[in-house]
XYZ file of C-alpha atoms in Angstrom:
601
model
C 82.184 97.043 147.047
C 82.173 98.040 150.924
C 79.098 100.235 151.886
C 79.488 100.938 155.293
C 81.751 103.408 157.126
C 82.454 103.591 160.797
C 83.008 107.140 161.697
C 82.219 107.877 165.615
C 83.564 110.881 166.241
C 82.114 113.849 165.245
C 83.337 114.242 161.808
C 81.554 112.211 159.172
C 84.099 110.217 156.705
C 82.826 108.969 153.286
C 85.940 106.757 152.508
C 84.520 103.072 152.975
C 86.642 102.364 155.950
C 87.669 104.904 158.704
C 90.805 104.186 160.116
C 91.814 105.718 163.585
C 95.150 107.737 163.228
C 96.579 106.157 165.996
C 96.329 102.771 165.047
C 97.303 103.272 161.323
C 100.596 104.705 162.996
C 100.937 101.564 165.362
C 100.378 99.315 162.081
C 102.683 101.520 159.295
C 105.201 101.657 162.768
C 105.177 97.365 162.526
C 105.474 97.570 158.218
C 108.705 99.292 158.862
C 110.364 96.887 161.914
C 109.295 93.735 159.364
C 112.605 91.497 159.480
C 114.174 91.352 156.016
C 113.802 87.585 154.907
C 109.676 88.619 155.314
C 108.400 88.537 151.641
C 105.331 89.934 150.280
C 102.925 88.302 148.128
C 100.042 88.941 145.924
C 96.435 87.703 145.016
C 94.730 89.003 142.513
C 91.581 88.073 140.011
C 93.897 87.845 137.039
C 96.643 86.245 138.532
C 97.759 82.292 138.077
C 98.602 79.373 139.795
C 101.741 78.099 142.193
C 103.280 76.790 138.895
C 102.688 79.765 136.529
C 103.417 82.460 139.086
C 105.531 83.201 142.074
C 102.849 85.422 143.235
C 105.653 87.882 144.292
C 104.474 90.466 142.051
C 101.453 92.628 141.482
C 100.821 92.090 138.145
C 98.512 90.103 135.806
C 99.532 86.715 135.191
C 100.809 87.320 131.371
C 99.473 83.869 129.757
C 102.604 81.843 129.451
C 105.447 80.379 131.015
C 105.914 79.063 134.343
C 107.516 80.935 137.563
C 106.741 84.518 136.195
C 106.892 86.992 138.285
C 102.924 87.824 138.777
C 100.115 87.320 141.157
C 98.671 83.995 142.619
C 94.742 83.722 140.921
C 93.337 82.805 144.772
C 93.536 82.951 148.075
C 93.854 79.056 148.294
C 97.236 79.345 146.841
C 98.795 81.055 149.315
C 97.007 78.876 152.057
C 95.385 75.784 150.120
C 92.644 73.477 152.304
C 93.536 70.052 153.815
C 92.785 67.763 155.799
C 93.525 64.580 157.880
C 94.993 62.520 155.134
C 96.912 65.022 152.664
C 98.712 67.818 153.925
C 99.603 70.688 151.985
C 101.995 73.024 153.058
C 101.248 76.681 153.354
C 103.008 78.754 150.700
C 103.406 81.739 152.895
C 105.622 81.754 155.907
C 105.492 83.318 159.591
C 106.035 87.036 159.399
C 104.573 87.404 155.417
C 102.242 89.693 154.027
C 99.249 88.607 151.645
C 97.797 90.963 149.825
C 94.563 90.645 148.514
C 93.334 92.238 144.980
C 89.921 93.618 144.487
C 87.382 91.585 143.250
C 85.120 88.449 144.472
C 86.908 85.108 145.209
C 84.738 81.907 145.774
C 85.933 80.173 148.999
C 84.912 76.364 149.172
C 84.776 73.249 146.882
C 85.402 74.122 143.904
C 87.457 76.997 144.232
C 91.523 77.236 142.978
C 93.964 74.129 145.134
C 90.987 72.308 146.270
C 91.956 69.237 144.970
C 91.920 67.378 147.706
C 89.184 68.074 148.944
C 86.368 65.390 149.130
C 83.183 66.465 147.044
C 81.283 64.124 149.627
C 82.387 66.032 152.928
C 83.248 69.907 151.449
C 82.833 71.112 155.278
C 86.376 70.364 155.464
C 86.950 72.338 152.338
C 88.481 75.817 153.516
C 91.869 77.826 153.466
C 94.185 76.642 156.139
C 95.017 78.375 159.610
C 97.352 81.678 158.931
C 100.882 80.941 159.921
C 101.591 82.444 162.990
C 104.408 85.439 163.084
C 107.446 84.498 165.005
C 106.798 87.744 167.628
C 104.295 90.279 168.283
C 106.416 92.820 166.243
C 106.956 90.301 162.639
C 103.550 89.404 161.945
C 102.300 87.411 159.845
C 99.287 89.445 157.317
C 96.871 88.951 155.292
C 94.809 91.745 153.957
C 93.385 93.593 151.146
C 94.636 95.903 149.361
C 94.257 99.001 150.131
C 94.581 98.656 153.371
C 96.273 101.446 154.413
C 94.447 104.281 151.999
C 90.917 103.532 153.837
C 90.155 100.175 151.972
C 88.362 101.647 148.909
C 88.176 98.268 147.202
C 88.502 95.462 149.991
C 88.282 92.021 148.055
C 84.781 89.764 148.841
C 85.455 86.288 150.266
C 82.373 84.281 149.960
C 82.077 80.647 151.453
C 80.595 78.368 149.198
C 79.340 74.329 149.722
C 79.311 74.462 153.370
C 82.874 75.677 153.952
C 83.284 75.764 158.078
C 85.214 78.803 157.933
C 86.328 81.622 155.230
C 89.187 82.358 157.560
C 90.489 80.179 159.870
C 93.097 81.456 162.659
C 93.497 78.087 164.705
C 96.613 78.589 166.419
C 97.490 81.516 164.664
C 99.510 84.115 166.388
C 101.237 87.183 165.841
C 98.586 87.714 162.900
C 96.754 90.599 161.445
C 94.039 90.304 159.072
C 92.040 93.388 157.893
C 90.389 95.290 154.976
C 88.095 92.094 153.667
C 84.786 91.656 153.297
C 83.250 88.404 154.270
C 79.858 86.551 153.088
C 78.438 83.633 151.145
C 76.472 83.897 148.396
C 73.314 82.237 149.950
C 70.192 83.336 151.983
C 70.190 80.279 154.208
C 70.686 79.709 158.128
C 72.433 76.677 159.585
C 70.154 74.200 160.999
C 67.389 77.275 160.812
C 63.722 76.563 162.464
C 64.922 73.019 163.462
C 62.267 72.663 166.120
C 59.355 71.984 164.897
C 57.380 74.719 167.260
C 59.164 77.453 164.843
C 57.112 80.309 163.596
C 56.523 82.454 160.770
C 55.215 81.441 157.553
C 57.214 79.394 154.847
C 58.822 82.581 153.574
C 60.596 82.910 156.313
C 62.452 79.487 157.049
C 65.399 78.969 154.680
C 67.479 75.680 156.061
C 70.966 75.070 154.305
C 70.988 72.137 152.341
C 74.282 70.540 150.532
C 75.026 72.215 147.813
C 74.205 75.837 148.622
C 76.797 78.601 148.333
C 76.467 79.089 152.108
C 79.758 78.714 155.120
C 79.284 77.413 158.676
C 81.436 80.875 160.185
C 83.192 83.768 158.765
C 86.276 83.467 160.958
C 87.499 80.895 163.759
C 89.942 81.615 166.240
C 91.250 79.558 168.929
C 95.035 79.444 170.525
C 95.733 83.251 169.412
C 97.596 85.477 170.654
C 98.662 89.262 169.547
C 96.178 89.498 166.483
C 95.365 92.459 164.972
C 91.932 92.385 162.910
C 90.359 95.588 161.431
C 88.080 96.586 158.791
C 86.420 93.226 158.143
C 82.735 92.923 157.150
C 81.423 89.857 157.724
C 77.776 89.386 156.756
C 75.353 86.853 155.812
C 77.005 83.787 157.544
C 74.804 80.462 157.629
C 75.969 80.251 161.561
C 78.266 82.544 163.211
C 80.444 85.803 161.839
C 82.919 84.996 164.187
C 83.411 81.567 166.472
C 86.267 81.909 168.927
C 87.932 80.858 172.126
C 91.023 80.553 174.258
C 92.217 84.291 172.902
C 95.183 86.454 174.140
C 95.585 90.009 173.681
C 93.083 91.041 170.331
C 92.983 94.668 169.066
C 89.472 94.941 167.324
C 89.005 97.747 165.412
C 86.138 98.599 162.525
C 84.705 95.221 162.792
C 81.000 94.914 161.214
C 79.170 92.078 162.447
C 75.380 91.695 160.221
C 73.310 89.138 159.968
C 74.715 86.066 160.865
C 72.598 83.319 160.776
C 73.581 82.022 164.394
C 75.385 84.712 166.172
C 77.745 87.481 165.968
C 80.709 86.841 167.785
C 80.412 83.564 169.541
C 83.068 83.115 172.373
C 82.035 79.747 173.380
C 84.098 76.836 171.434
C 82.547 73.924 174.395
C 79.612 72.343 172.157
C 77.876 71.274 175.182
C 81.065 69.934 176.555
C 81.603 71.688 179.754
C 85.129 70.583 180.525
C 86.467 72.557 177.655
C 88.517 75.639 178.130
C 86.731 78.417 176.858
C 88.834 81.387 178.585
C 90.533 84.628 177.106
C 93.569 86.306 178.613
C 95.089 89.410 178.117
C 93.453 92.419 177.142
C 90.596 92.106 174.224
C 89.874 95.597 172.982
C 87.174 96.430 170.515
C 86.287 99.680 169.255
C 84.277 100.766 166.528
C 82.518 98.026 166.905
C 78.942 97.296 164.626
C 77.436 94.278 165.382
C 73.438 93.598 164.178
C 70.670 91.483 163.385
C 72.318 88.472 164.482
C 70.457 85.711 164.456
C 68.940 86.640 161.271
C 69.143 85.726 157.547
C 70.340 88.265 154.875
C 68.415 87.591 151.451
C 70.954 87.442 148.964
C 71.477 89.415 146.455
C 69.940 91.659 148.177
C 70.381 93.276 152.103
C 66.759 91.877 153.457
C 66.529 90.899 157.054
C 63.941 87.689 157.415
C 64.500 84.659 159.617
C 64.917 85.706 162.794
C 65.100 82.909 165.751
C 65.186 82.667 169.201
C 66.233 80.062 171.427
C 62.795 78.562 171.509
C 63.421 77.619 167.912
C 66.965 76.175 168.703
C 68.556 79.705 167.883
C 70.935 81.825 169.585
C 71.749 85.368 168.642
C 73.745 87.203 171.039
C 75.312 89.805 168.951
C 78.781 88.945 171.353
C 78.979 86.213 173.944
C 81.498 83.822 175.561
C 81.733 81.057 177.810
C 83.568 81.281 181.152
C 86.106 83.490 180.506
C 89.021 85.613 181.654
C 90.852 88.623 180.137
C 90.218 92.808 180.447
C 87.563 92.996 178.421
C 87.093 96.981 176.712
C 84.283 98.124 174.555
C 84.518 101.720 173.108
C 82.495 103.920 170.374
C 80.510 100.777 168.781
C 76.868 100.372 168.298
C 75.326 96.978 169.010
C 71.645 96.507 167.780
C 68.669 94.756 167.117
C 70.125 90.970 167.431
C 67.761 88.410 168.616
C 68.953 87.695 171.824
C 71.402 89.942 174.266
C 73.809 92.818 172.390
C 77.078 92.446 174.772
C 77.009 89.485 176.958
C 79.855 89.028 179.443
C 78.051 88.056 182.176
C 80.232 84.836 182.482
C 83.400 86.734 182.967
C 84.797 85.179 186.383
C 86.419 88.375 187.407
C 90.323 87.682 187.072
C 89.620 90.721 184.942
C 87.196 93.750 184.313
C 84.725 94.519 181.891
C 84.593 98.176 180.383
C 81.724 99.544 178.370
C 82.666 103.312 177.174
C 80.591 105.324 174.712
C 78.376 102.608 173.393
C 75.284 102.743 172.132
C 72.994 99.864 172.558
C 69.345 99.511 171.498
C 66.619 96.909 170.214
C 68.231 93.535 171.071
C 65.853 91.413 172.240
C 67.249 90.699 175.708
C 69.527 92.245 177.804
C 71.291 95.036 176.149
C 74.681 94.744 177.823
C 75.633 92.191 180.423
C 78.751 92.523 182.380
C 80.742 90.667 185.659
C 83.108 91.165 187.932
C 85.103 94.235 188.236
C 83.276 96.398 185.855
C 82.468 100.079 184.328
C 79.840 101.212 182.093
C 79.914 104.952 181.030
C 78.894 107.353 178.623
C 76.678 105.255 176.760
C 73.192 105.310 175.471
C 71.022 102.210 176.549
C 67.738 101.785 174.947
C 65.922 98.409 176.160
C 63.484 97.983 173.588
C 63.467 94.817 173.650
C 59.979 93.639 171.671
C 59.673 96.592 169.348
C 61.747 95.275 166.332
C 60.454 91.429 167.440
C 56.592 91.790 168.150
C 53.610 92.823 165.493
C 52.232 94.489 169.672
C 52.332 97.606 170.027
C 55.574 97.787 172.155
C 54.222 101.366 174.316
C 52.417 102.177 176.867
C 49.817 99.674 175.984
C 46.385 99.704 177.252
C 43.375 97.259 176.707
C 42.506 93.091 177.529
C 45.130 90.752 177.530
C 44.494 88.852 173.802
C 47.661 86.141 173.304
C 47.218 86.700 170.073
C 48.155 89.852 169.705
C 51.668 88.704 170.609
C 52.736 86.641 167.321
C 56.119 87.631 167.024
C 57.795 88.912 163.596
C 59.989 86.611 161.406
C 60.283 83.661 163.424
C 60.121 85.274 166.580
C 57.882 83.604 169.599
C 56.268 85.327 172.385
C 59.033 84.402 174.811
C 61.800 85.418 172.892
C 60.724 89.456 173.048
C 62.510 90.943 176.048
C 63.608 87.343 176.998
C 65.515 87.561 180.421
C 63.471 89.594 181.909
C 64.368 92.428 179.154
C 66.249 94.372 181.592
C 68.498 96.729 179.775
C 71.593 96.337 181.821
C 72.262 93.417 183.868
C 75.082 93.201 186.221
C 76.299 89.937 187.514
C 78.603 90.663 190.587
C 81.651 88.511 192.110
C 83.077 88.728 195.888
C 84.897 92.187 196.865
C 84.059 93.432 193.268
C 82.374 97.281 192.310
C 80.360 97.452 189.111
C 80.490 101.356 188.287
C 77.763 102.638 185.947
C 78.225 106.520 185.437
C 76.932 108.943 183.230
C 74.792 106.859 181.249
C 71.164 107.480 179.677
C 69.394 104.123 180.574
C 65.818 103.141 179.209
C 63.733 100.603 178.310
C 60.513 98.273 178.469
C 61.796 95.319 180.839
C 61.290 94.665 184.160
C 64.224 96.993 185.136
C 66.544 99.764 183.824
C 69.221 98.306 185.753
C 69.088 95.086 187.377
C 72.273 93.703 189.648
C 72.698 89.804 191.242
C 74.992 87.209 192.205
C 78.244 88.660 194.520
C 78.023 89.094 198.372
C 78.248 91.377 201.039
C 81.915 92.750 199.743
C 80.665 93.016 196.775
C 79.192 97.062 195.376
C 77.387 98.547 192.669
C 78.440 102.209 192.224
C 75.738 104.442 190.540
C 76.532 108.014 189.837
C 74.901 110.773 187.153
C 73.225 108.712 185.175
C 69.564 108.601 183.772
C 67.311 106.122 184.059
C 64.350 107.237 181.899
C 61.378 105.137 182.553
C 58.117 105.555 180.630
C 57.564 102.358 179.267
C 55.417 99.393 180.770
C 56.881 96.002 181.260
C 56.323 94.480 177.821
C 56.941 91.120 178.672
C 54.468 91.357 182.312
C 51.862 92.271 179.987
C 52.049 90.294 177.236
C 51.667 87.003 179.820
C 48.411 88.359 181.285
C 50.107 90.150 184.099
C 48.814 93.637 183.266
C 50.114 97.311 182.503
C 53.168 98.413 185.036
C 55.985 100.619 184.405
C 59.694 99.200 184.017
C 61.732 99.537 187.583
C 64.748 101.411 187.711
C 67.194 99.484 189.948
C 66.476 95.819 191.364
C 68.856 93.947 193.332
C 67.820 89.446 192.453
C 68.658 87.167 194.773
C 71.835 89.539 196.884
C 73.536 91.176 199.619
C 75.647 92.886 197.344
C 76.015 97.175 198.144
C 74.089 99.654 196.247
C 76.086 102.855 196.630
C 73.908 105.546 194.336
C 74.807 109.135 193.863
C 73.173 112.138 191.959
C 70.850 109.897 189.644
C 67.691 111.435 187.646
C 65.357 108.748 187.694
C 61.641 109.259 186.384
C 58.719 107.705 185.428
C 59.536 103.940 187.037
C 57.744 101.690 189.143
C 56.880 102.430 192.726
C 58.213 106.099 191.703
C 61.640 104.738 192.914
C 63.857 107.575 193.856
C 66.691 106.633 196.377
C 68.129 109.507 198.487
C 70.433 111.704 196.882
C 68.885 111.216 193.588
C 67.108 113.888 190.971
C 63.334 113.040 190.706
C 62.603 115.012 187.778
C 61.321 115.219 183.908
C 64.798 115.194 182.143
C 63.016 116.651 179.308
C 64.647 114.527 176.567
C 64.226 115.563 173.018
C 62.686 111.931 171.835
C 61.071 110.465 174.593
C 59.461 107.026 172.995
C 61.259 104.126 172.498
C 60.805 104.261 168.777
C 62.400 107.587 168.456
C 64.755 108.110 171.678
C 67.084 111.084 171.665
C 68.780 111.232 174.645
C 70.032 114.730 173.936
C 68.393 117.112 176.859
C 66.054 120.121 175.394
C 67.107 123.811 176.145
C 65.208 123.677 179.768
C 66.359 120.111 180.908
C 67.505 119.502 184.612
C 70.158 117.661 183.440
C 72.333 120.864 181.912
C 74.900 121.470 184.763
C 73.658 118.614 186.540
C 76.210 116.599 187.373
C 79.036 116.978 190.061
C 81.531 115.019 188.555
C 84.953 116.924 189.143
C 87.376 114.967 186.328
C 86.488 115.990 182.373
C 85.792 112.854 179.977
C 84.044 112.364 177.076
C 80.641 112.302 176.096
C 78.828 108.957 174.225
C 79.669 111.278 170.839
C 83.104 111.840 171.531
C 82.313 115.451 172.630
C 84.841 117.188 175.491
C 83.039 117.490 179.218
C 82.259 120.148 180.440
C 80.203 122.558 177.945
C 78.241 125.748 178.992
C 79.678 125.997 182.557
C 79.338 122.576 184.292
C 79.281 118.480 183.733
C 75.687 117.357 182.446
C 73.951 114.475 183.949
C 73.494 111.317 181.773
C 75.481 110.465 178.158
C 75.028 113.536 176.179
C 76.691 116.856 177.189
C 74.321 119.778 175.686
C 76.257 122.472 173.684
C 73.690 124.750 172.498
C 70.730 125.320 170.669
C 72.973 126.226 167.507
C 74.782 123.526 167.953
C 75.984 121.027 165.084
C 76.135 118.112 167.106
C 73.151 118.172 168.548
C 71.909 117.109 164.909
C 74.386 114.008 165.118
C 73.041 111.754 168.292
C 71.353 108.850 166.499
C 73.173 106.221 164.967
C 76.956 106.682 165.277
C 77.340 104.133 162.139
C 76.452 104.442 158.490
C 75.074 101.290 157.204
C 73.616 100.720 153.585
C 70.734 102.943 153.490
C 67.070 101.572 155.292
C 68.649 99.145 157.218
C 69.821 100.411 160.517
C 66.269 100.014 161.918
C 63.667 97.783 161.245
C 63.091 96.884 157.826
């Protein structure tokens, strides 16, 4: 059963899935245009095969007879495997609905209409692309049922022998999938510790080897356009939860992204091969968003986090990256943490469109906590760069004392390297010609070099800083750890540019050099959890930032709660309401994953 909800506004929901209002309408809107030669069919635990069953019915198959009017037993029916030398035709059509039955279903050799599958290559062994809808208004879905009363039951897909893929959406457009939960039943990583420099004791290296109960990705996607996917868990992949490229146009809602052995959401389909077309078009929007621990094993049965690599070990684990890529990227109300290597990464966006980060909350990845180029906007969101505390067995704060290397052995599998790798800087900001990166009303802070560090672009280029908060008070983890000594993390830093730096109104404390450009507030914001362990960015009763701000337009704060309160705009993410205040008691973690396992375990 699902055990994670993904409530953000202010409201807590304890239905497994929380479905926004708006786009249940959009979807029940789409049920009801469905052309009328559309059929619906049905998978369910008890059901039968192609022969017994026309799977156009809900029901049981009854235990005779052929062509009954009952439930396919498997997924595979529907869409069975093939491969280069027997093709087997999909038994859903363009603009069908699959409905799923709770329950588990085992997804790999061995499974229902795998027969052709070879038992000395099952990588090849895994349902068949989704057919694609014949328009953006017909499409073709496959979900689980329940789908549209909050997914109470969503049916467990787990990839088994090696499978590439659970779900495969090659080419498939005009699609939706949603209300599934993805996994394997295995605790091993892909190629895990394959260089032999890895770390960690034996405990903590788990390589797949044939024959596990482990798949390669959760879902691939290449070729797509118009796809709807929502309330999907995917969890516990041997490589990647998701492993996409050359997208158009996704709607992303209530996606949960945990412990994947490789990455997250990998947008980069070149394997090395740099003449490949990686790009996205169209508008890719993503909200309530949970992606974590990537780069990480999950022990299964259980939930346990071990494993975690770097890229010194031949790892990866952004929790979301692409290759060069297009398309108007938009992040809202999500909460990327804790994976091994950057949280958001779209610094190779080429700038044919814009990058928008709005009401996210970011913390413990072990580089950069968002990344973003070209025409871009970051606001209302809650950036905490700590970067080594999950990774290092340091103390990550305000260290004092000799230099000792040893002191630096990293957790899991972790090197010294790989803590704040990058530089650790919390947000970095790669810039194009004639572009303006806007950061506003953000609470920024962190142990890298920088709060806030901006490159690349020229002299037409800008980066546009108003009301936010850069909250210092941490030393460069990384500068001390190779010998360089204590110093505090900088607030802005321009690398290698002649780009603008247009600032405005910013509270910036406790950084290096006691930066404080004119027009900016050089004072204790007076933060209810100052240390990185136990950040609140919610100002105390007496804060500076209460009225702060002289932003003229009303918008919404990184809980979803209306600007202005109590008179006037506050400066930074979190709008103060009061010491009697029920939200105040809500700023933390905006997503409600199985119990001890949104921080470190």
């Amino acid at each position: 059963p699902m055990s994670f909800i993904f409530p953000m506004a202010r409201a807590r929901t304890r239905a497994s899935f929380f479905f926004p209002a708006a786009v249940l309408a959009t979807v029940l809107s789409l049920f009801s245009m469905r052309s009328a030669d559309a059929a619906t069919y049905y998978v369910r635990t008890d059901g039968g095969t192609s022969q017994q069953c026309t799977g156009l019915a809900d029901a049981a198959y009854p235990g005779s007879g052929t062509a009954q009017d009952c439930a396919w037993s498997h997924p595979y029916v529907a869409l069975p495997p093939t491969n280069s030398e027997h093709h087997v035709a999909p038994r859903i059509a363009g603009g069908d609905t699959l409905i799923i039955g709770p329950g588990s279903y085992m997804m790999g050799y061995g499974a229902p209409d795998t027969s052709i599958c070879y038992s000395t290559y099952t990588t090849d062994c895994h349902m068949q692309p989704i057919p694609s809808g014949p328009d953006p208004q017909h499409k073709t879905r496959v979900l689980g049922a329940g789908w549209d009363q909050g997914c109470p039951a969503a049916p467990q897909l787990w990839g088994a022998k090696g499978a590439y893929t659970v779900i495969d959406m090659t080419g498939s457009s005009n699609a939706e999938v949603g209300c599934l939960e993805v996994t394997d039943h295995s605790s091993c990583i892909v190629n895990h510790c394959s260089v032999d420099n890895c770390t960690g004791g034996p405990s903590q290296i788990d390589r797949c080897v044939s024959g596990d109960d482990y798949a390669n990705n959760g879902l691939i996607a290449s070729d797509a356009g118009n796809v709807l996917l929502h309330d999907v868990n995917i969890h516990g992949i041997g490589s990647e939860g998701v492993r996409s490229g050359r997208l158009t146009d996704w709607t992303v809602t209530n996606l949960r992204l945990w412990a994947n052995g490789f990455a997250g959401w990998d947008g980069d389909i070149r394997n090395g091969n740099s003449s490949v077309d990686t790009s996205d078009y169209g508008t890719m929007q993503f909200s309530h968003l949970e992606i974590a621990w990537s780069g990480c094993g999950e022990r299964y049965p259980g939930t346990e986090i071990f494993g975690c690599w770097d890229q010194n070990e031949g790892g990866y684990g952004d929790g979301l990256g692409t290759g060069p890529t297009g398309g108007t990227w938009i992040f809202e109300d999500s909460y990327i943490h804790h994976n091994v290597s950057d949280g958001l990464d779209l610094l190779y966006a080429d700038g044919t469109g814009s990058v928008t980060y709005r009401r996210v909350k970011a913390e413990g990845n072990a580089g950069n906590q968002l990344k973003v180029a070209g025409p871009s906007l970051v606001e209302n969101s809650v950036i905490i760069g700590s970067c080594a505390v999950p990774w290092s067995t340091f103390p990550p704060n305000n260290y004092e004392g000799p230099y000792d290397p040893s002191q630096f052995v990293g957790k899991y599998n972790m090197e010294l390297s790989g803590n704040c790798r990058a530089s650790g800087d919390a947000i970095a900001v790669g810039l194009t010609s004639g572009a303006t990166s806007t950061l506003r009303q953000n609470t920024i802070t962190g142990q890298g070099d920088c709060l806030v560090m901006y490159t690349r672009g020229d002299a037409t280029s800008t980066v546009q800083m108003s009301d936010n908060v850069l909250f210092g008070n941490n030393n460069d983890w990384l500068n001390f750890a190779t010998g360089g000594g204590p110093r505090l993390t900088c607030g802005i830093y321009g690398y290698q540019t002649t780009a603008q730096l247009v600032t405005d109104n910013n509270l910036l404390w406790a950084v290096r050099s006691d930066q404080c450009p004119a027009g900016s507030v050089c004072a204790d914001p007076l933060l209810t959890g100052a240390s990185l362990e136990a950040f609140s960015a919610l100002p105390l009763p007496n804060s500076p930032l209460i009225n702060g701000s002289d932003l003229s337009t009303s918008s919404l704060d990184n809980r979803s709660v209306e600007r202005p309160q109590l008179g006037g705009f506050d400066l930074g993410a979190i709008e103060y309401r009061g010491v009697d205040s029920p939200d105040n008691l809500l700023f933390g973690n905006s997503f409600e994953s199985p119990a001890g396992e949104q921080d470190t375990p």
